[in-house]
PDB file of C-alpha atoms in Angstrom:
ATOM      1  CA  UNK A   1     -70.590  32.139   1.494  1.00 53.00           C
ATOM      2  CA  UNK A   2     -70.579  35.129   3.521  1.00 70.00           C
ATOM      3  CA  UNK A   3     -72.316  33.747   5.969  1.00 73.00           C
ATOM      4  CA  UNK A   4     -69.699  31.116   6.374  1.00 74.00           C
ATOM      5  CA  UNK A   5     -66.801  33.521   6.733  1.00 68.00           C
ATOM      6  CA  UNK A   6     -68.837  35.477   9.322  1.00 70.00           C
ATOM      7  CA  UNK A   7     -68.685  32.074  10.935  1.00 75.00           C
ATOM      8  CA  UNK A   8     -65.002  31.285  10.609  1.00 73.00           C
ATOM      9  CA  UNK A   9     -64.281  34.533  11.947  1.00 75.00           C
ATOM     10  CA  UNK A  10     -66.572  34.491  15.091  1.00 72.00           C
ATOM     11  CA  UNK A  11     -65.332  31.071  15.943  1.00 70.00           C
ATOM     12  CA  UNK A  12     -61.450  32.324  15.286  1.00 71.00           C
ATOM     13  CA  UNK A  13     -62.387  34.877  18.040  1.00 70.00           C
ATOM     14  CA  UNK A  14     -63.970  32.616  20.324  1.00 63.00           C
ATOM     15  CA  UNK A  15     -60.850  30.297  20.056  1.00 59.00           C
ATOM     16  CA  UNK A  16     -58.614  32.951  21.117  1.00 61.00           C
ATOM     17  CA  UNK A  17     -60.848  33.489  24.149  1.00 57.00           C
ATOM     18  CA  UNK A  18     -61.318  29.733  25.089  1.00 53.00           C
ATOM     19  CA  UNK A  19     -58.605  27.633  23.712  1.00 58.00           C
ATOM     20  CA  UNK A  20     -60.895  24.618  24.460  1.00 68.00           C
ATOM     21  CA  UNK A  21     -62.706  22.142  22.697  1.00 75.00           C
ATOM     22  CA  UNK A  22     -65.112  23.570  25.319  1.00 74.00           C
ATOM     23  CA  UNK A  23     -65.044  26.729  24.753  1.00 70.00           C
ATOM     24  CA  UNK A  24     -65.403  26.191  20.912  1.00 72.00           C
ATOM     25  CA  UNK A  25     -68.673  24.675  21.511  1.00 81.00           C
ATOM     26  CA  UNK A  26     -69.568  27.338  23.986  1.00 77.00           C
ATOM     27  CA  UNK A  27     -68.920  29.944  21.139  1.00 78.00           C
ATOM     28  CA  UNK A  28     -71.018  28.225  18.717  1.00 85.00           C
ATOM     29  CA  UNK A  29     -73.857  28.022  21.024  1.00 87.00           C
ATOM     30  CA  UNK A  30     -73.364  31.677  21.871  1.00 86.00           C
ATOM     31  CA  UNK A  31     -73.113  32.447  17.580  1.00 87.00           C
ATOM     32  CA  UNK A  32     -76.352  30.352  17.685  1.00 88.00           C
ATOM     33  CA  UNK A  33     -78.156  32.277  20.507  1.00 86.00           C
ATOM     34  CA  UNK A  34     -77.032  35.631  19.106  1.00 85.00           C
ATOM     35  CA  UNK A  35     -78.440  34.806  15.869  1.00 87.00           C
ATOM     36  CA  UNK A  36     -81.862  33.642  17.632  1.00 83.00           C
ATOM     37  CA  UNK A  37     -82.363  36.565  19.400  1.00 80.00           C
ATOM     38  CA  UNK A  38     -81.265  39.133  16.146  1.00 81.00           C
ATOM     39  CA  UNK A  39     -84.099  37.224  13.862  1.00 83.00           C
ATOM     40  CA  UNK A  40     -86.142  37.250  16.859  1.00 81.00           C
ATOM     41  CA  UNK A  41     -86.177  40.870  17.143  1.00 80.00           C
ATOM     42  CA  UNK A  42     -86.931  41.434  13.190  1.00 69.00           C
TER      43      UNK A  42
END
């Protein structure tokens, strides 16, 4: 659940910085690559 807010409220930011389909998708793959790199470093 909190994971999904988390989410929401990354992808609420990256809609007010690309109000795009394209720069939705570009936000989730940058969520995505964030999250990579955090469990990465664990």
């Amino acid at each position: 659940m909190n994971q999904a807010i988390l989410t929401h409220s990354l992808n609420l930011r990256y809609w007010g910085s690309f109000p795009t389909k394209r720069g939705i998708v570009l936000g989730a793959l940058a969520v995505n690559l964030g999250t990579q790199i955090r469990t990465a470093t664990k």
